One Martini backbone bead per residue (centre of mass of N, CA, C, O) as a GRO file, in nm:
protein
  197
    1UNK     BB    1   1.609   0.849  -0.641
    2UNK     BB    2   1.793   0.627  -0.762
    3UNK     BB    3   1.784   0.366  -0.599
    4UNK     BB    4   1.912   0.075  -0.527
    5UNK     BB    5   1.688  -0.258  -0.551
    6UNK     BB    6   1.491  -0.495  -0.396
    7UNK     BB    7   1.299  -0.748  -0.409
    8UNK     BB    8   1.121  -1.015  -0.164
    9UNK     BB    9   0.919  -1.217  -0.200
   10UNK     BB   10   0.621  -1.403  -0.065
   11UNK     BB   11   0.440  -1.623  -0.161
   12UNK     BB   12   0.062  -1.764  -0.129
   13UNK     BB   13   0.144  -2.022  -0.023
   14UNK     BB   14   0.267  -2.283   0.142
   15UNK     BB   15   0.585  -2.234   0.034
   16UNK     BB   16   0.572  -1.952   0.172
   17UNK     BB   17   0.519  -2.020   0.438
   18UNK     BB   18   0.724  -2.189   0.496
   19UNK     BB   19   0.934  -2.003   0.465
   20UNK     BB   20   0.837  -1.753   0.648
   21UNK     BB   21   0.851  -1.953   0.922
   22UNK     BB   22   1.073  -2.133   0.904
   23UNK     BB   23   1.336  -1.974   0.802
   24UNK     BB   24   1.260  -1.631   0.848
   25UNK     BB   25   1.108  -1.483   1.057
   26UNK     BB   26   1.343  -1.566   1.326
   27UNK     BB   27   1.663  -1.532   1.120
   28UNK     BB   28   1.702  -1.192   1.065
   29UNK     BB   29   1.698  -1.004   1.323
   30UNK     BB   30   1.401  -0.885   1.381
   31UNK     BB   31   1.226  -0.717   1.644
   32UNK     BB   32   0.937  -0.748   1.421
   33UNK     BB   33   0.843  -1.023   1.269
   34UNK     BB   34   0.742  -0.892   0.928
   35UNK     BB   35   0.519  -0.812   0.685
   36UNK     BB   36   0.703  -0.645   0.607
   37UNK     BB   37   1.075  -0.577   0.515
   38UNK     BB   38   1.387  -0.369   0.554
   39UNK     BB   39   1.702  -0.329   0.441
   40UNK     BB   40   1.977  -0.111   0.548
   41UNK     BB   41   2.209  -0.249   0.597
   42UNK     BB   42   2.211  -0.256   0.929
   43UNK     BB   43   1.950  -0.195   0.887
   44UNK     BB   44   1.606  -0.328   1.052
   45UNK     BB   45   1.264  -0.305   0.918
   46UNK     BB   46   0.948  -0.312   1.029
   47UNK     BB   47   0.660  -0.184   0.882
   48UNK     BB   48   0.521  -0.011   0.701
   49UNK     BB   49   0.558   0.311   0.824
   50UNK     BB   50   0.827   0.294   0.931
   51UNK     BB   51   0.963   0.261   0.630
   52UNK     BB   52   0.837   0.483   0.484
   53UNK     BB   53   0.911   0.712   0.689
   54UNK     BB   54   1.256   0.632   0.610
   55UNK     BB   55   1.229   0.714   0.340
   56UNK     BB   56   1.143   0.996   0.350
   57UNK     BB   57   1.399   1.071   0.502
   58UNK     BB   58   1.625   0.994   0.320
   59UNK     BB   59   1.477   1.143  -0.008
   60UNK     BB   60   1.314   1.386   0.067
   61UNK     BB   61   0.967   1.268   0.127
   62UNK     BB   62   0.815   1.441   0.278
   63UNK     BB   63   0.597   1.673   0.425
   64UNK     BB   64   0.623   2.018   0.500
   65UNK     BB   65   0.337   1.947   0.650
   66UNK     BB   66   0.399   1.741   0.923
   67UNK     BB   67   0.149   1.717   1.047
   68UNK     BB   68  -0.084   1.686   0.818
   69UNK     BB   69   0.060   1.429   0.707
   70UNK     BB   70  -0.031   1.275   0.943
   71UNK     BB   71  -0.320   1.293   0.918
   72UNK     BB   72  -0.315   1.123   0.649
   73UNK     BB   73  -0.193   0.914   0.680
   74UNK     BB   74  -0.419   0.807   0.945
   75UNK     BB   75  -0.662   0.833   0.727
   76UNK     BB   76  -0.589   0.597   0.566
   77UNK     BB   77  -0.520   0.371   0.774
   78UNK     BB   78  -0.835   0.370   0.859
   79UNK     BB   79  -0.948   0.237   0.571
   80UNK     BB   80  -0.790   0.028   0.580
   81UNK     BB   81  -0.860  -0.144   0.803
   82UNK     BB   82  -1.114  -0.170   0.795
   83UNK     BB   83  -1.112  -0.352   0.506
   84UNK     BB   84  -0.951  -0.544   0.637
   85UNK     BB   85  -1.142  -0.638   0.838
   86UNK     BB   86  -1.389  -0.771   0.608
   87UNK     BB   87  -1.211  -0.935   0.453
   88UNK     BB   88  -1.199  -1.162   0.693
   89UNK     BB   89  -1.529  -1.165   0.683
   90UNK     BB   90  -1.833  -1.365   0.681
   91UNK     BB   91  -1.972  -1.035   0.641
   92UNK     BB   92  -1.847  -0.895   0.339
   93UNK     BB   93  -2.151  -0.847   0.189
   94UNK     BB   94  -2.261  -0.667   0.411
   95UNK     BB   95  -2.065  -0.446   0.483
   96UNK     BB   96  -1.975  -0.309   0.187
   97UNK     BB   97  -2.199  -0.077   0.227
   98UNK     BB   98  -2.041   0.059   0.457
   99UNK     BB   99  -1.744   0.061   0.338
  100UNK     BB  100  -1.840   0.267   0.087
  101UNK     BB  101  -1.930   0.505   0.239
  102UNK     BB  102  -1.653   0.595   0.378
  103UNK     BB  103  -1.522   0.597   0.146
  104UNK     BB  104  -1.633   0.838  -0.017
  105UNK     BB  105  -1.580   1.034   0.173
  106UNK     BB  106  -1.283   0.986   0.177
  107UNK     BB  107  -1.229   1.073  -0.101
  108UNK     BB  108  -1.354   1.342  -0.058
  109UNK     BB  109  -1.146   1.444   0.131
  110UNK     BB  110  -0.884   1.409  -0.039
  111UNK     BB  111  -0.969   1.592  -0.268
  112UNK     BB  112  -0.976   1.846  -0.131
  113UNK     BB  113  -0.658   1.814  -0.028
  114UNK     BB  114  -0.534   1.815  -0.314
  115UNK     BB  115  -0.699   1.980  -0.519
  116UNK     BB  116  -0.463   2.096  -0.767
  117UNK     BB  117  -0.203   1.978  -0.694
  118UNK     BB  118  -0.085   1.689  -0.830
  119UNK     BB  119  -0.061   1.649  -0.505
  120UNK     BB  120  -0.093   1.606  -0.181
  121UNK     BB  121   0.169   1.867  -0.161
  122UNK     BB  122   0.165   1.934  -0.413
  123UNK     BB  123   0.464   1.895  -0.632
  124UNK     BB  124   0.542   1.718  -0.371
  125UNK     BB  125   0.669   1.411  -0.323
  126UNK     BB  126   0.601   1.157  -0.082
  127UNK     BB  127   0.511   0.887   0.119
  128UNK     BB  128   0.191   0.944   0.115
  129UNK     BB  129   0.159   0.863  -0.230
  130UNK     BB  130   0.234   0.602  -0.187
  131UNK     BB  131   0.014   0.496   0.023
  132UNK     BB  132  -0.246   0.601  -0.157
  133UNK     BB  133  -0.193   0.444  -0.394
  134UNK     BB  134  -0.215   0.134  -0.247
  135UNK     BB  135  -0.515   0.209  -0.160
  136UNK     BB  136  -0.678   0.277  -0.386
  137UNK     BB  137  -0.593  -0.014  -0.558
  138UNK     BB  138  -0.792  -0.153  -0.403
  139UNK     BB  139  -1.076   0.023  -0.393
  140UNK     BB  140  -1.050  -0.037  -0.709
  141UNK     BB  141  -1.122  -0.355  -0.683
  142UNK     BB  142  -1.360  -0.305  -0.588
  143UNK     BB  143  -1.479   0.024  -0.673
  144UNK     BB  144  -1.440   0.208  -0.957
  145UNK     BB  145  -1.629   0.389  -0.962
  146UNK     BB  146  -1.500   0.498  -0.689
  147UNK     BB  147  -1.248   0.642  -0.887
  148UNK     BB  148  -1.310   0.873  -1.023
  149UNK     BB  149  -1.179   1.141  -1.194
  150UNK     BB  150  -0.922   1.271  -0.954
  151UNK     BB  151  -0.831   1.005  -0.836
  152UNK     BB  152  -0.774   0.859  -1.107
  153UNK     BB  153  -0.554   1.084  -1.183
  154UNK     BB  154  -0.379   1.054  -0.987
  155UNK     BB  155  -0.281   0.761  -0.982
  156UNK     BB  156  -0.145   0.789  -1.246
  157UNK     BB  157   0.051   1.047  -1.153
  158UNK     BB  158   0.223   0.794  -0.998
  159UNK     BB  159   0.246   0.572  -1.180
  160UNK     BB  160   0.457   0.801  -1.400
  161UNK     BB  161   0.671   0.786  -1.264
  162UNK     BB  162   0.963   0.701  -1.368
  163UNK     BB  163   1.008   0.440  -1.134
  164UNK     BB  164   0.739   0.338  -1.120
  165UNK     BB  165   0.694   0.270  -1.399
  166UNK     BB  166   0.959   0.075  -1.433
  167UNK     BB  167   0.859  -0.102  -1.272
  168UNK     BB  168   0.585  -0.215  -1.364
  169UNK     BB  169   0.718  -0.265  -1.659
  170UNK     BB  170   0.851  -0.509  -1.522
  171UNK     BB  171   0.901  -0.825  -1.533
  172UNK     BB  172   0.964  -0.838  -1.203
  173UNK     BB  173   0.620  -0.723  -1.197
  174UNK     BB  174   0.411  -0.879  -1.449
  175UNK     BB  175   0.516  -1.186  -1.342
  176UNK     BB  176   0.330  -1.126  -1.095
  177UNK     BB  177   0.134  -1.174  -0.817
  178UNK     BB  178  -0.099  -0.914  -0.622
  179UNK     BB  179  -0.192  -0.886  -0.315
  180UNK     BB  180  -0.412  -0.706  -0.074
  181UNK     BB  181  -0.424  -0.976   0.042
  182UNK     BB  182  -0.514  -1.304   0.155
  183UNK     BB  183  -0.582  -1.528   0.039
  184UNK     BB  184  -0.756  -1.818  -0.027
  185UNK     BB  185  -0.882  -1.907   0.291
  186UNK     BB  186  -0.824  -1.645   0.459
  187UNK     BB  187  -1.027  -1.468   0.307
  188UNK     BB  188  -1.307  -1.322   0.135
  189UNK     BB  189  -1.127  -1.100   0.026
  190UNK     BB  190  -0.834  -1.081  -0.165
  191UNK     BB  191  -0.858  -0.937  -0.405
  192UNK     BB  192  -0.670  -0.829  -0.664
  193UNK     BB  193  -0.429  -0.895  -0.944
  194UNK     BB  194  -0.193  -0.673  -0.919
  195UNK     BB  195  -0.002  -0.369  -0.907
  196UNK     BB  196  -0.109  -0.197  -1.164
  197UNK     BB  197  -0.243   0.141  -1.250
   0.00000   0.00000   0.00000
């Protein structure tokens, strides 16, 4: 879109901690204090989701067939809870192959979704796109090998657009570590480091 914005981390530290918990979390005004959270002006707003939603109608990246986008969004959604779920649990090594079986699925029903593409709603990128992208990028560091094929080149095209490629590429994204999850010893997968492509 062009718009400019900035990226305030906070590490997954003790000294990350002691910030969002002591300063941060109830000191900014937030109705729902959760991470992430975004200002706009004198909106504030936290949850992944409905961030996402205001920045899709905000940018004109909605997907043109409202309620088919809501499908594909919370089937998204429910594949990475899940991931959340094992991620967090002492029988990581157990669920892990129970978990790669409903990806396989999840992946196999997202690949005939988006067809011939480029994108999930053909030509037009979505906000829908952007949640896919940051979902893949776990489930590859998971299990790349299931990841090949034609939802590895979605991936690409999503990395490549001119400010995604941008940021990735830019100082202020190479030199940080970016975990899928909380690292350890909060969960027993903590994902790999890095924000892809």
């Amino acid at each position: 879109s062009g718009a400019e914005w900035k990226d305030v981390p906070i590490s997954c530290t003790e000294e990350g901690d002691q910030k969002w918990f002591g300063e941060m979390k109830f000191g900014m005004g937030l109705d729902f204090p959760n991470l992430p959270y975004m200002i706009d002006g004198d909106l504030k707003l936290t949850q992944s989701v409905a961030i996402l939603r205001y920045l899709g109608r905000k940018f004109d990246m909605m997907p043109p067939d409202v309620a088919r986008g809501d499908m594909v969004e919370q089937a998204i959604m429910d594949i990475r809870q899940f991931l959340g779920n094992i991620s967090y649990s002492p029988q990581f090594d157990i669920l892990k192959p129970v978990y790669l079986d409903k990806l396989r699925v999840h992946i196999e029903s997202l690949t005939n979704f988006m067809g011939d593409g480029p994108f999930l709603f053909g030509d037009k990128v979505t906000y829908i796109d952007f949640m896919a992208y940051a979902f893949l990028l776990c489930h590859r560091a998971l299990s790349p090998e299931d990841l090949e094929g034609p939802i590895d080149a979605y991936i690409g095209r999503v990395a490549n657009l001119p400010r995604i490629k941008e940021w990735l590429e830019s100082e202020e994204c190479t030199d940080r570590i970016y975990y899928f999850h909380y690292p350890r010893p909060h969960c027993t997968w903590a994902g790999a480091p890095g924000p892809g492509p």
